[in-house]
Amino acid sequence: MWTVKVIGFSVLAASVSVELLNWLRRRYKARKTLNEVIFFPSELGCVEHLLRPSLPYPCYCALPHGVETSLSRLLRHILSASSSLDLCVFSFSNMDLCRAVLALHQKGVIIRVLSDKQYIAISGSQIGPLRQAGICVRSDVGSVYMHHKFALVDGSILITGSLNWTLTAVQGNMENLIVTMEPELVRPYIQEFNRLWEINDPLKHPNSVQAF
Amino acid sequence: MWTVKVIGFSVLAASVSVELLNWLRRRYKARKTLNEVIFFPSELGCVEHLLRPSLPYPCYCALPHGVETSLSRLLRHILSASSSLDLCVFSFSNMDLCRAVLALHQKGVIIRVLSDKQYIAISGSQIGPLRQAGICVRSDVGSVYMHHKFALVDGSILITGSLNWTLTAVQGNMENLIVTMEPELVRPYIQEFNRLWEINDPLKHPNSVQAF
């Protein structure tokens, strides 16, 4: 009888332990990981509801409405920023992405933009409007391309891939983006952004031209 | 006395369960996750020991020896392929990376290369030598850029980022690469590669020019 009880208790204890550990593992995993891949070119779709959610009337533009596209998924991640957005982009000329950054700036999100010094001044660049709005923009002072295309949302979400922030890249090219919260991936990008931000401080390079 | 025994057995069973689960979790995690970030430009360093490991004499080139660089880390991941390597690269002109691909081909690794039709024929492109060696190369038939820069090693390791497979990108530009085995990230890239491989089958586009 006692042997049965001992075995019973042992099985019960083991089961409870397994369940507890599984619950902890699921909870840890759910909190830690966001792993998403977005491919481009994006399908066409109106994104006004994301950029102007308080619009009192529906949008009547010619684009399809109510569809989730690659661009809308990217915009949702960017617009989820509540405290900071760090951008390190080779080329930035996409107006929808610029509007998203400006909307965050108006909400009080702290934004830092680092871009390539040659591409910062090309026709259609949105770096000018960002600077005019008071967003801190730095261009790299090196002689090579600053070819990164990544963003860090609230220091916890990394968005990176082949996609430059241009209209051609979003609507034309075949491109890819990873959106992840994996700490082993996010951490090095945070360190690299801070390193590049510091070495490209215009105060350290008084003779460099910060375009716009 | 029996109560003590019951409690003792329960505690023992619980401890063993916890240890067993932790061991299984660690083993699963170690097998599943490789998450690495590599930044460029690469430091200078000789990579002959990776590309020709059977070389009977040491290399006497002018580059530093015995140093781990961004390029050597990238090469190690590529050369780890034992069954397949799928490449989807906008521009491919780096000779060290070409030699790595050729070495894998000689080992019997099945290689598929998809590249941009405009950049496939530029001066210094390594697509020609790959085709001459008998590697299957396809160029995209679309009118836009095939701007991806990713590789899939044995269908389980994804290498992706801003880095084109060029000398300028590896040794000059500021670039980034993610190397990951995260299934949620790897799987979509495998599907996208297979999709692009199929739609760019030259048999489906008899009038398209497959350069080289």
GROMACS .gro file of C-alpha atoms in nm:
model
  424
    1MET     CA    1   0.000   0.000   0.000
    2TRP     CA    2   0.278   0.238   0.099
    3THR     CA    3   0.472   0.147  -0.213
    4VAL     CA    4   0.171   0.246  -0.424
    5LYS     CA    5   0.146   0.575  -0.235
    6VAL     CA    6   0.518   0.645  -0.283
    7ILE     CA    7   0.496   0.577  -0.656
    8GLY     CA    8   0.178   0.784  -0.680
    9PHE     CA    9   0.335   1.083  -0.505
   10SER     CA   10   0.648   1.053  -0.715
   11VAL     CA   11   0.448   1.053  -1.039
   12LEU     CA   12   0.241   1.348  -0.917
   13ALA     CA   13   0.550   1.547  -0.821
   14ALA     CA   14   0.717   1.470  -1.152
   15SER     CA   15   0.406   1.573  -1.347
   16VAL     CA   16   0.369   1.899  -1.157
   17SER     CA   17   0.738   1.977  -1.216
   18VAL     CA   18   0.708   1.908  -1.588
   19GLU     CA   19   0.398   2.126  -1.621
   20LEU     CA   20   0.557   2.408  -1.422
   21LEU     CA   21   0.873   2.404  -1.630
   22ASN     CA   22   0.680   2.390  -1.956
   23TRP     CA   23   0.470   2.687  -1.846
   24LEU     CA   24   0.781   2.883  -1.752
   25ARG     CA   25   0.948   2.794  -2.083
   26ARG     CA   26   0.642   2.901  -2.286
   27ARG     CA   27   0.612   3.225  -2.088
   28TYR     CA   28   0.983   3.301  -2.137
   29LYS     CA   29   0.966   3.220  -2.507
   30ALA     CA   30   0.652   3.428  -2.570
   31ARG     CA   31   0.805   3.728  -2.396
   32LYS     CA   32   1.142   3.699  -2.566
   33THR     CA   33   1.086   3.615  -2.927
   34LEU     CA   34   0.939   3.805  -3.212
   35ASN     CA   35   1.076   3.658  -3.533
   36GLU     CA   36   0.916   3.775  -3.852
   37VAL     CA   37   1.029   3.792  -4.214
   38ILE     CA   38   0.886   4.042  -4.462
   39PHE     CA   39   0.950   4.020  -4.835
   40PHE     CA   40   0.918   4.296  -5.088
   41PRO     CA   41   0.805   4.436  -5.330
   42SER     CA   42   0.504   4.527  -5.125
   43GLU     CA   43   0.156   4.474  -5.257
   44LEU     CA   44  -0.031   4.800  -5.314
   45GLY     CA   45  -0.252   4.920  -5.031
   46CYS     CA   46  -0.358   5.239  -4.858
   47VAL     CA   47  -0.168   5.306  -4.534
   48GLU     CA   48  -0.345   5.627  -4.429
   49HIS     CA   49  -0.523   5.448  -4.143
   50LEU     CA   50  -0.180   5.372  -3.995
   51LEU     CA   51  -0.023   5.713  -4.054
   52ARG     CA   52  -0.332   5.914  -3.954
   53PRO     CA   53  -0.537   5.690  -3.722
   54SER     CA   54  -0.735   5.989  -3.593
   55LEU     CA   55  -0.861   6.081  -3.940
   56PRO     CA   56  -1.233   6.153  -3.888
   57TYR     CA   57  -1.336   6.035  -4.237
   58PRO     CA   58  -1.243   5.725  -4.438
   59CYS     CA   59  -0.975   5.753  -4.704
   60TYR     CA   60  -1.108   5.759  -5.061
   61CYS     CA   61  -0.776   5.720  -5.245
   62ALA     CA   62  -0.751   5.482  -5.540
   63LEU     CA   63  -0.540   5.225  -5.355
   64PRO     CA   64  -0.697   4.907  -5.211
   65HIS     CA   65  -0.817   4.952  -4.853
   66GLY     CA   66  -0.819   4.710  -4.562
   67VAL     CA   67  -0.538   4.493  -4.699
   68GLU     CA   68  -0.229   4.396  -4.503
   69THR     CA   69   0.081   4.453  -4.717
   70SER     CA   70   0.456   4.425  -4.663
   71LEU     CA   71   0.469   4.803  -4.626
   72SER     CA   72   0.184   4.811  -4.374
   73ARG     CA   73   0.354   4.537  -4.168
   74LEU     CA   74   0.679   4.735  -4.170
   75LEU     CA   75   0.494   5.056  -4.077
   76ARG     CA   76   0.317   4.883  -3.786
   77HIS     CA   77   0.651   4.777  -3.638
   78ILE     CA   78   0.801   5.125  -3.678
   79LEU     CA   79   0.491   5.296  -3.539
   80SER     CA   80   0.495   5.066  -3.235
   81ALA     CA   81   0.786   5.270  -3.097
   82SER     CA   82   0.695   5.432  -2.767
   83SER     CA   83   1.030   5.564  -2.645
   84SER     CA   84   1.303   5.555  -2.911
   85LEU     CA   85   1.378   5.485  -3.275
   86ASP     CA   86   1.733   5.453  -3.405
   87LEU     CA   87   1.770   5.444  -3.781
   88CYS     CA   88   2.084   5.354  -3.971
   89VAL     CA   89   1.988   5.371  -4.337
   90PHE     CA   90   2.198   5.405  -4.649
   91SER     CA   91   1.925   5.578  -4.848
   92PHE     CA   92   1.601   5.730  -4.717
   93SER     CA   93   1.358   5.868  -4.974
   94ASN     CA   94   1.033   5.683  -4.902
   95MET     CA   95   0.764   5.935  -4.807
   96ASP     CA   96   0.539   5.690  -4.618
   97LEU     CA   97   0.832   5.582  -4.399
   98CYS     CA   98   0.928   5.947  -4.351
   99ARG     CA   99   0.573   6.029  -4.240
  100ALA     CA  100   0.588   5.743  -3.991
  101VAL     CA  101   0.910   5.879  -3.842
  102LEU     CA  102   0.767   6.232  -3.827
  103ALA     CA  103   0.452   6.099  -3.655
  104LEU     CA  104   0.667   5.930  -3.390
  105HIS     CA  105   0.868   6.249  -3.343
  106GLN     CA  106   0.545   6.443  -3.284
  107LYS     CA  107   0.446   6.184  -3.023
  108GLY     CA  108   0.769   6.252  -2.836
  109VAL     CA  109   0.963   5.941  -2.939
  110ILE     CA  110   1.338   6.011  -2.934
  111ILE     CA  111   1.471   5.959  -3.284
  112ARG     CA  112   1.828   5.933  -3.409
  113VAL     CA  113   1.901   5.895  -3.781
  114LEU     CA  114   2.236   5.799  -3.929
  115SER     CA  115   2.266   5.798  -4.307
  116ASP     CA  116   2.523   5.784  -4.585
  117LYS     CA  117   2.676   6.123  -4.655
  118GLN     CA  118   2.654   6.079  -5.033
  119TYR     CA  119   2.296   5.955  -5.039
  120ILE     CA  120   2.174   6.201  -4.778
  121ALA     CA  121   2.160   6.480  -5.035
  122ILE     CA  122   2.025   6.302  -5.344
  123SER     CA  123   1.707   6.415  -5.511
  124GLY     CA  124   1.402   6.294  -5.319
  125SER     CA  125   1.591   6.231  -4.996
  126GLN     CA  126   1.367   6.268  -4.691
  127ILE     CA  127   1.655   6.357  -4.462
  128GLY     CA  128   1.587   6.730  -4.517
  129PRO     CA  129   1.225   6.715  -4.390
  130LEU     CA  130   1.339   6.511  -4.089
  131ARG     CA  131   1.603   6.769  -3.998
  132GLN     CA  132   1.360   7.055  -4.053
  133ALA     CA  133   1.122   6.887  -3.807
  134GLY     CA  134   1.399   6.891  -3.546
  135ILE     CA  135   1.506   6.526  -3.567
  136CYS     CA  136   1.873   6.465  -3.500
  137VAL     CA  137   2.042   6.335  -3.815
  138ARG     CA  138   2.406   6.248  -3.859
  139SER     CA  139   2.588   6.149  -4.176
  140ASP     CA  140   2.893   5.927  -4.169
  141VAL     CA  141   3.229   6.098  -4.205
  142GLY     CA  142   3.413   5.805  -4.365
  143SER     CA  143   3.507   5.771  -4.731
  144VAL     CA  144   3.322   5.442  -4.782
  145TYR     CA  145   2.952   5.363  -4.801
  146MET     CA  146   2.751   5.345  -4.478
  147HIS     CA  147   2.550   5.064  -4.637
  148HIS     CA  148   2.347   4.950  -4.334
  149LYS     CA  149   1.968   4.939  -4.353
  150PHE     CA  150   1.849   4.872  -4.000
  151ALA     CA  151   1.621   5.021  -3.738
  152LEU     CA  152   1.596   4.967  -3.363
  153VAL     CA  153   1.253   5.020  -3.207
  154ASP     CA  154   1.258   5.099  -2.834
  155GLY     CA  155   1.600   4.932  -2.814
  156SER     CA  156   1.432   4.592  -2.830
  157ILE     CA  157   1.305   4.528  -3.184
  158LEU     CA  158   1.553   4.499  -3.468
  159ILE     CA  159   1.441   4.556  -3.827
  160THR     CA  160   1.716   4.473  -4.076
  161GLY     CA  161   1.770   4.336  -4.425
  162SER     CA  162   1.838   4.437  -4.783
  163LEU     CA  163   1.567   4.704  -4.798
  164ASN     CA  164   1.673   5.064  -4.838
  165TRP     CA  165   1.406   5.309  -4.728
  166THR     CA  166   1.320   5.413  -5.083
  167LEU     CA  167   1.009   5.393  -5.301
  168THR     CA  168   1.188   5.169  -5.553
  169ALA     CA  169   1.292   4.924  -5.283
  170VAL     CA  170   0.947   4.908  -5.122
  171GLN     CA  171   0.736   4.891  -5.439
  172GLY     CA  172   0.973   4.760  -5.703
  173ASN     CA  173   1.266   4.544  -5.600
  174MET     CA  174   1.284   4.197  -5.455
  175GLU     CA  175   1.395   4.265  -5.098
  176ASN     CA  176   1.384   4.110  -4.753
  177LEU     CA  177   1.355   4.224  -4.393
  178ILE     CA  178   1.391   4.047  -4.062
  179VAL     CA  179   1.200   4.176  -3.760
  180THR     CA  180   1.327   4.019  -3.439
  181MET     CA  181   1.347   4.063  -3.065
  182GLU     CA  182   1.613   3.792  -3.025
  183PRO     CA  183   1.853   3.951  -2.772
  184GLU     CA  184   2.160   3.784  -2.928
  185LEU     CA  185   2.076   3.960  -3.255
  186VAL     CA  186   1.943   4.291  -3.120
  187ARG     CA  187   2.230   4.362  -2.878
  188PRO     CA  188   2.515   4.380  -3.134
  189TYR     CA  189   2.313   4.617  -3.353
  190ILE     CA  190   2.250   4.848  -3.055
  191GLN     CA  191   2.623   4.850  -2.980
  192GLU     CA  192   2.709   4.914  -3.346
  193PHE     CA  193   2.457   5.196  -3.374
  194ASN     CA  194   2.592   5.366  -3.061
  195ARG     CA  195   2.950   5.323  -3.187
  196LEU     CA  196   2.869   5.473  -3.527
  197TRP     CA  197   2.664   5.751  -3.367
  198GLU     CA  198   2.959   5.851  -3.151
  199ILE     CA  199   3.228   5.839  -3.418
  200ASN     CA  200   3.007   6.044  -3.650
  201ASP     CA  201   2.942   6.320  -3.397
  202PRO     CA  202   2.984   6.640  -3.603
  203LEU     CA  203   3.153   6.809  -3.302
  204LYS     CA  204   3.439   6.564  -3.347
  205HIS     CA  205   3.464   6.648  -3.717
  206PRO     CA  206   3.422   7.027  -3.745
  207ASN     CA  207   3.540   7.030  -4.106
  208SER     CA  208   3.296   6.766  -4.228
  209VAL     CA  209   2.991   6.880  -4.422
  210GLN     CA  210   2.665   6.757  -4.270
  211ALA     CA  211   2.443   6.795  -4.577
  212PHE     CA  212   2.108   6.978  -4.534
  213MET     CA  213   0.876   0.703   0.882
  214TRP     CA  214   0.671   0.630   0.569
  215THR     CA  215   0.573   0.993   0.543
  216VAL     CA  216   0.942   1.089   0.540
  217LYS     CA  217   1.005   0.829   0.270
  218VAL     CA  218   0.713   0.956   0.059
  219ILE     CA  219   0.833   1.315   0.085
  220GLY     CA  220   1.189   1.206   0.013
  221PHE     CA  221   1.087   1.013  -0.298
  222SER     CA  222   0.870   1.302  -0.417
  223VAL     CA  223   1.152   1.551  -0.379
  224LEU     CA  224   1.391   1.315  -0.554
  225ALA     CA  225   1.150   1.255  -0.843
  226ALA     CA  226   1.087   1.629  -0.878
  227SER     CA  227   1.460   1.705  -0.879
  228VAL     CA  228   1.534   1.438  -1.138
  229SER     CA  229   1.250   1.568  -1.358
  230VAL     CA  230   1.374   1.926  -1.334
  231GLU     CA  231   1.731   1.824  -1.420
  232LEU     CA  232   1.617   1.607  -1.707
  233LEU     CA  233   1.401   1.881  -1.855
  234ASN     CA  234   1.674   2.141  -1.815
  235TRP     CA  235   1.920   1.912  -1.989
  236LEU     CA  236   1.673   1.850  -2.272
  237ARG     CA  237   1.601   2.225  -2.302
  238ARG     CA  238   1.973   2.312  -2.314
  239ARG     CA  239   2.038   2.040  -2.570
  240TYR     CA  240   1.743   2.154  -2.784
  241LYS     CA  241   1.847   2.517  -2.757
  242ALA     CA  242   2.213   2.448  -2.842
  243ARG     CA  243   2.109   2.246  -3.147
  244LYS     CA  244   1.844   2.490  -3.261
  245THR     CA  245   1.989   2.830  -3.214
  246LEU     CA  246   2.284   2.984  -3.377
  247ASN     CA  247   2.245   3.359  -3.364
  248GLU     CA  248   2.547   3.557  -3.470
  249VAL     CA  249   2.599   3.906  -3.605
  250ILE     CA  250   2.897   3.999  -3.823
  251PHE     CA  251   2.984   4.358  -3.905
  252PHE     CA  252   3.198   4.480  -4.192
  253PRO     CA  253   3.436   4.613  -4.322
  254SER     CA  254   3.640   4.310  -4.238
  255GLU     CA  255   3.978   4.341  -4.076
  256LEU     CA  256   4.259   4.224  -4.303
  257GLY     CA  257   4.371   3.866  -4.262
  258CYS     CA  258   4.488   3.571  -4.466
  259VAL     CA  259   4.213   3.314  -4.538
  260GLU     CA  260   4.419   3.058  -4.730
  261HIS     CA  261   4.404   2.813  -4.439
  262LEU     CA  262   4.025   2.809  -4.479
  263LEU     CA  263   4.016   2.792  -4.858
  264ARG     CA  264   4.303   2.541  -4.893
  265PRO     CA  265   4.317   2.353  -4.560
  266SER     CA  266   4.525   2.076  -4.719
  267LEU     CA  267   4.803   2.315  -4.822
  268PRO     CA  268   5.124   2.133  -4.723
  269TYR     CA  269   5.320   2.452  -4.647
  270PRO     CA  270   5.228   2.767  -4.451
  271CYS     CA  271   5.111   3.072  -4.642
  272TYR     CA  272   5.372   3.349  -4.668
  273CYS     CA  273   5.149   3.625  -4.806
  274ALA     CA  274   5.175   3.976  -4.666
  275LEU     CA  275   4.841   3.963  -4.485
  276PRO     CA  276   4.826   3.898  -4.108
  277HIS     CA  277   4.797   3.528  -4.026
  278GLY     CA  278   4.610   3.352  -3.747
  279VAL     CA  279   4.358   3.632  -3.697
  280GLU     CA  280   3.982   3.581  -3.695
  281THR     CA  281   3.817   3.845  -3.915
  282SER     CA  282   3.463   3.918  -4.031
  283LEU     CA  283   3.549   3.760  -4.366
  284SER     CA  284   3.696   3.447  -4.206
  285ARG     CA  285   3.386   3.411  -3.987
  286LEU     CA  286   3.163   3.439  -4.295
  287LEU     CA  287   3.380   3.191  -4.487
  288ARG     CA  288   3.366   2.939  -4.201
  289HIS     CA  289   2.985   2.943  -4.212
  290ILE     CA  290   2.975   2.903  -4.590
  291LEU     CA  291   3.238   2.628  -4.589
  292SER     CA  292   3.044   2.439  -4.321
  293ALA     CA  293   2.796   2.333  -4.593
  294SER     CA  294   2.791   1.956  -4.630
  295SER     CA  295   2.491   1.899  -4.857
  296SER     CA  296   2.360   2.223  -5.015
  297LEU     CA  297   2.421   2.594  -5.059
  298ASP     CA  298   2.156   2.825  -5.202
  299LEU     CA  299   2.274   3.176  -5.286
  300CYS     CA  300   2.052   3.470  -5.371
  301VAL     CA  301   2.289   3.761  -5.423
  302PHE     CA  302   2.242   4.091  -5.604
  303SER     CA  303   2.611   4.126  -5.688
  304PHE     CA  304   2.883   3.860  -5.666
  305SER     CA  305   3.239   3.971  -5.746
  306ASN     CA  306   3.436   3.872  -5.433
  307MET     CA  307   3.703   3.621  -5.530
  308ASP     CA  308   3.749   3.469  -5.182
  309LEU     CA  309   3.377   3.399  -5.159
  310CYS     CA  310   3.382   3.259  -5.513
  311ARG     CA  311   3.669   3.027  -5.419
  312ALA     CA  312   3.470   2.906  -5.118
  313VAL     CA  313   3.171   2.825  -5.340
  314LEU     CA  314   3.395   2.646  -5.592
  315ALA     CA  315   3.557   2.445  -5.312
  316LEU     CA  316   3.213   2.332  -5.193
  317HIS     CA  317   3.117   2.240  -5.549
  318GLN     CA  318   3.430   2.026  -5.579
  319LYS     CA  319   3.333   1.853  -5.252
  320GLY     CA  320   2.998   1.759  -5.407
  321VAL     CA  321   2.780   2.014  -5.227
  322ILE     CA  322   2.473   2.096  -5.440
  323ILE     CA  323   2.483   2.467  -5.520
  324ARG     CA  324   2.219   2.693  -5.668
  325VAL     CA  325   2.295   3.059  -5.740
  326LEU     CA  326   2.037   3.325  -5.820
  327SER     CA  327   2.163   3.671  -5.909
  328ASP     CA  328   2.049   3.999  -6.058
  329LYS     CA  329   2.045   3.992  -6.436
  330GLN     CA  330   2.203   4.338  -6.467
  331TYR     CA  331   2.480   4.278  -6.214
  332ILE     CA  332   2.551   3.923  -6.329
  333ALA     CA  333   2.753   4.052  -6.625
  334ILE     CA  334   2.940   4.348  -6.476
  335SER     CA  335   3.317   4.363  -6.484
  336GLY     CA  336   3.468   4.144  -6.214
  337SER     CA  337   3.153   3.934  -6.167
  338GLN     CA  338   3.234   3.584  -6.045
  339ILE     CA  339   2.920   3.434  -6.196
  340GLY     CA  340   3.113   3.336  -6.511
  341PRO     CA  341   3.369   3.119  -6.325
  342LEU     CA  342   3.087   2.956  -6.126
  343ARG     CA  343   2.900   2.864  -6.445
  344GLN     CA  344   3.219   2.743  -6.611
  345ALA     CA  345   3.274   2.511  -6.315
  346GLY     CA  346   2.931   2.361  -6.377
  347ILE     CA  347   2.738   2.534  -6.100
  348CYS     CA  348   2.374   2.605  -6.179
  349VAL     CA  349   2.317   2.981  -6.195
  350ARG     CA  350   1.994   3.160  -6.274
  351SER     CA  351   1.937   3.530  -6.324
  352ASP     CA  352   1.604   3.691  -6.249
  353VAL     CA  353   1.380   3.764  -6.544
  354GLY     CA  354   1.198   4.061  -6.391
  355SER     CA  355   1.253   4.425  -6.475
  356VAL     CA  356   1.336   4.528  -6.117
  357TYR     CA  357   1.641   4.462  -5.902
  358MET     CA  358   1.680   4.122  -5.739
  359HIS     CA  359   1.830   4.300  -5.439
  360HIS     CA  360   1.851   4.008  -5.194
  361LYS     CA  361   2.183   3.916  -5.035
  362PHE     CA  362   2.123   3.589  -4.854
  363ALA     CA  363   2.259   3.237  -4.840
  364LEU     CA  364   2.113   2.914  -4.705
  365VAL     CA  365   2.363   2.655  -4.581
  366ASP     CA  366   2.232   2.296  -4.576
  367GLY     CA  367   1.880   2.438  -4.561
  368SER     CA  368   1.929   2.519  -4.193
  369ILE     CA  369   2.164   2.818  -4.158
  370LEU     CA  370   2.054   3.155  -4.293
  371ILE     CA  371   2.313   3.423  -4.372
  372THR     CA  372   2.150   3.756  -4.460
  373GLY     CA  373   2.204   4.129  -4.432
  374SER     CA  374   2.320   4.434  -4.623
  375LEU     CA  375   2.639   4.276  -4.756
  376ASN     CA  376   2.672   4.219  -5.129
  377TRP     CA  377   2.933   3.956  -5.215
  378THR     CA  378   3.181   4.212  -5.348
  379LEU     CA  379   3.531   4.320  -5.249
  380THR     CA  380   3.412   4.674  -5.173
  381ALA     CA  381   3.139   4.549  -4.942
  382VAL     CA  382   3.368   4.309  -4.754
  383GLN     CA  383   3.672   4.533  -4.719
  384GLY     CA  384   3.536   4.885  -4.755
  385ASN     CA  385   3.176   4.954  -4.659
  386MET     CA  386   2.999   4.949  -4.326
  387GLU     CA  387   2.780   4.641  -4.359
  388ASN     CA  388   2.603   4.383  -4.144
  389LEU     CA  389   2.518   4.016  -4.160
  390ILE     CA  390   2.300   3.792  -3.946
  391VAL     CA  391   2.382   3.421  -3.923
  392THR     CA  392   2.096   3.228  -3.768
  393MET     CA  393   1.941   2.883  -3.737
  394GLU     CA  394   1.616   3.020  -3.594
  395PRO     CA  395   1.352   2.811  -3.780
  396GLU     CA  396   1.100   3.098  -3.785
  397LEU     CA  397   1.355   3.305  -3.978
  398VAL     CA  398   1.515   3.032  -4.191
  399ARG     CA  399   1.190   2.877  -4.319
  400PRO     CA  400   1.052   3.185  -4.503
  401TYR     CA  401   1.386   3.237  -4.679
  402ILE     CA  402   1.389   2.874  -4.798
  403GLN     CA  403   1.036   2.918  -4.934
  404GLU     CA  404   1.129   3.249  -5.102
  405PHE     CA  405   1.442   3.100  -5.258
  406ASN     CA  406   1.248   2.804  -5.400
  407ARG     CA  407   0.977   3.039  -5.528
  408LEU     CA  408   1.230   3.267  -5.702
  409TRP     CA  409   1.425   2.967  -5.833
  410GLU     CA  410   1.112   2.829  -5.996
  411ILE     CA  411   0.984   3.152  -6.150
  412ASN     CA  412   1.330   3.223  -6.292
  413ASP     CA  413   1.364   2.883  -6.458
  414PRO     CA  414   1.507   2.968  -6.805
  415LEU     CA  415   1.291   2.694  -6.959
  416LYS     CA  416   0.989   2.903  -6.866
  417HIS     CA  417   1.142   3.211  -7.030
  418PRO     CA  418   1.303   3.092  -7.354
  419ASN     CA  419   1.346   3.448  -7.481
  420SER     CA  420   1.529   3.577  -7.173
  421VAL     CA  421   1.905   3.619  -7.192
  422GLN     CA  422   2.089   3.428  -6.917
  423ALA     CA  423   2.418   3.621  -6.925
  424PHE     CA  424   2.743   3.420  -6.940
   0.00000   0.00000   0.00000
